[in-house]
XYZ file of N, CA and C in Angstrom:
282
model
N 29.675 51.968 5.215
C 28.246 51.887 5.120
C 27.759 52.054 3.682
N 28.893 52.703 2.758
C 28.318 52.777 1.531
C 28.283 51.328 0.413
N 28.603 50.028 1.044
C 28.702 48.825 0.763
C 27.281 48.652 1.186
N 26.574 48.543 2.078
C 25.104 47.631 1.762
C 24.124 47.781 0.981
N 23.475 47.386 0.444
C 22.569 47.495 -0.855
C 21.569 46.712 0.010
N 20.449 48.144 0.389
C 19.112 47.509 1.242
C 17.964 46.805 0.071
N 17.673 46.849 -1.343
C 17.105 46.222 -1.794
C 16.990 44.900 -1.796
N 18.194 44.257 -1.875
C 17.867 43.228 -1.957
C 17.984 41.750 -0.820
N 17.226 41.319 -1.148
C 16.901 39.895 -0.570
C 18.165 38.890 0.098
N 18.377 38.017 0.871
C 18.898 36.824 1.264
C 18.007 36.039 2.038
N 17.713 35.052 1.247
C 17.050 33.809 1.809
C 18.052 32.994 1.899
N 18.295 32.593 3.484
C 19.193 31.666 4.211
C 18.633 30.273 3.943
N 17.307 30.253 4.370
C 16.998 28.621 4.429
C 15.216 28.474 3.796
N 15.037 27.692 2.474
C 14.229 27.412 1.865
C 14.118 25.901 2.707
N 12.140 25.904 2.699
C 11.719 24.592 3.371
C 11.733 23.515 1.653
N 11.832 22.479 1.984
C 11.861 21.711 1.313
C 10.342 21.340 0.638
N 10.176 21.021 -0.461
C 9.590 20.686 -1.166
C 8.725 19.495 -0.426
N 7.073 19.422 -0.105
C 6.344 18.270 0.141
C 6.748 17.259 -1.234
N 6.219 15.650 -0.855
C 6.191 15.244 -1.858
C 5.152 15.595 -2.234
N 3.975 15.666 -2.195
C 2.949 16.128 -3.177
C 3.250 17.194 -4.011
N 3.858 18.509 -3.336
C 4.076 19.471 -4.393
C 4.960 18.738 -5.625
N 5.902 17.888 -5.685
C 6.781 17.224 -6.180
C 5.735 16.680 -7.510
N 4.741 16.109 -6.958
C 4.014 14.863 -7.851
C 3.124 15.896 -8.561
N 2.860 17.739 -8.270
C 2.026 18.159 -9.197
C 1.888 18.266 -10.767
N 1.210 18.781 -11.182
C 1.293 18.840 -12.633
C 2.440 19.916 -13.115
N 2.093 21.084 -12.343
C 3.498 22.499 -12.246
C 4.637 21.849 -12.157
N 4.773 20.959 -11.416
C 6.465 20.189 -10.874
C 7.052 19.950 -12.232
N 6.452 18.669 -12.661
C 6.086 18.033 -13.604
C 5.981 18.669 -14.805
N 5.624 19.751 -15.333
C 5.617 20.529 -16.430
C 7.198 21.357 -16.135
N 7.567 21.543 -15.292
C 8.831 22.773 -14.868
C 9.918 21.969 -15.420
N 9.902 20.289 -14.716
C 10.850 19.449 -14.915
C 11.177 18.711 -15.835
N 9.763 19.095 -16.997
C 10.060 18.664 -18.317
C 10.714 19.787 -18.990
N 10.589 20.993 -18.355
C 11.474 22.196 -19.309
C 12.634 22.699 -19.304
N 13.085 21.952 -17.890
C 14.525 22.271 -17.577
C 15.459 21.366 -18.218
N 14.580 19.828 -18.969
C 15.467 18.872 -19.317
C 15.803 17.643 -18.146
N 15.021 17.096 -16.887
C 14.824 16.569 -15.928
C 14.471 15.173 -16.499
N 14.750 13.878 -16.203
C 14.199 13.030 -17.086
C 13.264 12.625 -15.719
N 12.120 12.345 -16.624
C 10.628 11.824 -15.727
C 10.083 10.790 -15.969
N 10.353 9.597 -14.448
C 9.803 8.433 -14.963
C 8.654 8.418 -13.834
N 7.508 7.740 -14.960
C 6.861 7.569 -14.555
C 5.963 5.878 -14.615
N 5.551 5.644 -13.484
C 4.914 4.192 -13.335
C 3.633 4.286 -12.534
N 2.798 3.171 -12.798
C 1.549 2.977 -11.879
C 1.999 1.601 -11.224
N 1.510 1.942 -9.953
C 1.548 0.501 -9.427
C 0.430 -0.896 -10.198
N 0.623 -2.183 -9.434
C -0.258 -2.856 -9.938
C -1.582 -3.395 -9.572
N -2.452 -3.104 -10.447
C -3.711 -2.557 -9.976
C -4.715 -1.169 -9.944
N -3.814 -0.473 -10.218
C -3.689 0.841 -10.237
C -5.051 1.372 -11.074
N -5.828 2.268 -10.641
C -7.005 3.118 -11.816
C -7.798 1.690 -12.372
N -8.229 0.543 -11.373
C -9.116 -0.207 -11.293
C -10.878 -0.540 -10.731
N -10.953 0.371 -9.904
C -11.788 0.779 -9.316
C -12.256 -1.088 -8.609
N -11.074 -1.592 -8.208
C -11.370 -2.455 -7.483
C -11.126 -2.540 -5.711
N -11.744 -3.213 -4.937
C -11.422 -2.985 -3.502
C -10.294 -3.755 -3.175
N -10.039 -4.896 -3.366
C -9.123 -5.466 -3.537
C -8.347 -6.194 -4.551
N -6.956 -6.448 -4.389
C -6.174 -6.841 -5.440
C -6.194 -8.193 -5.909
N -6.036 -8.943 -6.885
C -6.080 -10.336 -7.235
C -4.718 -10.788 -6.316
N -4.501 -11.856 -6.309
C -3.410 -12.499 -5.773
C -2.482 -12.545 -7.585
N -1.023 -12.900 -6.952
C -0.297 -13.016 -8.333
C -0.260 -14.197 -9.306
N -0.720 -15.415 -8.143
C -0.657 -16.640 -8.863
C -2.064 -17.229 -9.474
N -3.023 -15.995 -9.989
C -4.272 -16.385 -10.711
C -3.888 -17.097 -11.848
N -3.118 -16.788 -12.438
C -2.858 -17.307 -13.906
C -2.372 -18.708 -13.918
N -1.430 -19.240 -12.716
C -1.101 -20.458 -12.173
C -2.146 -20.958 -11.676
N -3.259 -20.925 -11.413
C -4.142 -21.894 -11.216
C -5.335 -21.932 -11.943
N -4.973 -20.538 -13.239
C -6.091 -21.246 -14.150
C -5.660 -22.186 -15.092
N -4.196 -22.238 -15.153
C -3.536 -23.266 -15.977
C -3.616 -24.472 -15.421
N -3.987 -25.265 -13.765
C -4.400 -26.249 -12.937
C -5.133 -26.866 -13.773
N -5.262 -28.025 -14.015
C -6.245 -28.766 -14.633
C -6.737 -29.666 -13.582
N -5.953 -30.254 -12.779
C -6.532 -31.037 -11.740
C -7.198 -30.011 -10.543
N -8.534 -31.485 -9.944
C -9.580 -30.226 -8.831
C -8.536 -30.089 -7.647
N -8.802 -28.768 -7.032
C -7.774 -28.801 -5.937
C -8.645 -28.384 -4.337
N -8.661 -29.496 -3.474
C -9.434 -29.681 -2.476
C -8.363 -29.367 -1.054
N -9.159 -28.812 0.003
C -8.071 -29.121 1.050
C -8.609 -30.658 1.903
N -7.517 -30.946 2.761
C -8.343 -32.152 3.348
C -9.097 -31.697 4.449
N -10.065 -32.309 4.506
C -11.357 -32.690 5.572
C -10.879 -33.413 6.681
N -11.814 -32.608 7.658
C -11.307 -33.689 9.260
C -13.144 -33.752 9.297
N -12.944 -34.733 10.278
C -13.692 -35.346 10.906
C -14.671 -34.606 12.008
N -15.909 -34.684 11.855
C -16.955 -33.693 12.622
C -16.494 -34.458 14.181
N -15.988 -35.335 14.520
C -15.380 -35.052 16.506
C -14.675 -34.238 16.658
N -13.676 -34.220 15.679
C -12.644 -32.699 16.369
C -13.828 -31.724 16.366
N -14.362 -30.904 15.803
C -15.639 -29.621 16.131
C -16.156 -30.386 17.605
N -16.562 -31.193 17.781
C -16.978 -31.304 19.254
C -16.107 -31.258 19.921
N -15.037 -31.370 19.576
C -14.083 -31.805 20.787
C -13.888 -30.187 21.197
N -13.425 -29.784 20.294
C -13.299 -27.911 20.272
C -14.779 -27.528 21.222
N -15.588 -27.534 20.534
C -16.841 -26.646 21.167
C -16.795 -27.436 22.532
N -16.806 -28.775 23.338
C -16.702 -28.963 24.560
C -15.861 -28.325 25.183
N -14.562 -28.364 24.686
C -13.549 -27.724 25.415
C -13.514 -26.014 25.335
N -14.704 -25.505 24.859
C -14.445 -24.053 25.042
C -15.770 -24.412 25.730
N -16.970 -24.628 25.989
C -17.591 -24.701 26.972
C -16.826 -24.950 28.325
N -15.921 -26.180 28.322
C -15.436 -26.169 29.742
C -14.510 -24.626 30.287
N -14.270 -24.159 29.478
C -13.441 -22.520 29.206
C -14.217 -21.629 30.247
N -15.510 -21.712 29.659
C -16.819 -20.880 29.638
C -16.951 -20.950 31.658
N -17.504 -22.763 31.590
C -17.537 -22.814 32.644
C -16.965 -22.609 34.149
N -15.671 -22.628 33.649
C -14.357 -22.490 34.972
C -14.547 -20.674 34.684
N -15.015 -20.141 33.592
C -15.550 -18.633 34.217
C -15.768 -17.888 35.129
N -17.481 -18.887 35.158
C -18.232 -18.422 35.538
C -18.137 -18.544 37.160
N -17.571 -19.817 37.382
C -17.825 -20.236 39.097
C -16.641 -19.604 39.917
């Protein structure tokens, strides 16, 4: 009994680190002092204060010189559609 030493501590099992605690500034300052190499990146778009993102191929179609149209159909197909969802409508109702 003269072997145990009640002062001190054993921690069996430490919870793991959130990533957020990971991404703090403390983390981040600790892991520059231990010698940790820290990379860091922004995604793209990033600290824009936009709602949405451009597409990637803006720059490819401001270099387009020719106009770029899709093709046109013909105002019967729209009727043909809107009759045939009326007849939809109708086999509904009865």
């Amino acid at each position: 009994m003269t072997d145990s030493d009640w002062d001190t501590v054993t921690v069996l099992r430490k919870k793991p680190q959130k990533s957020s605690q990971l991404k703090s500034e403390q983390a981040v300052n600790q892991a520059r002092r231990s010698g940790v190499q820290i990379e860091t990146s922004s995604k793209y778009g990033a600290a824009s204060n936009k709602q949405h993102g451009t597409s990637m191929n803006t720059a490819k179609l401001d270099r387009e010189t020719e106009e770029l149209k899709h093709a046109k159909i013909t105002p019967d197909v729209g009727r043909l559609i809107q009759q045939g969802r009326q007849a939809k409508i109708g086999l509904k109702r009865t």
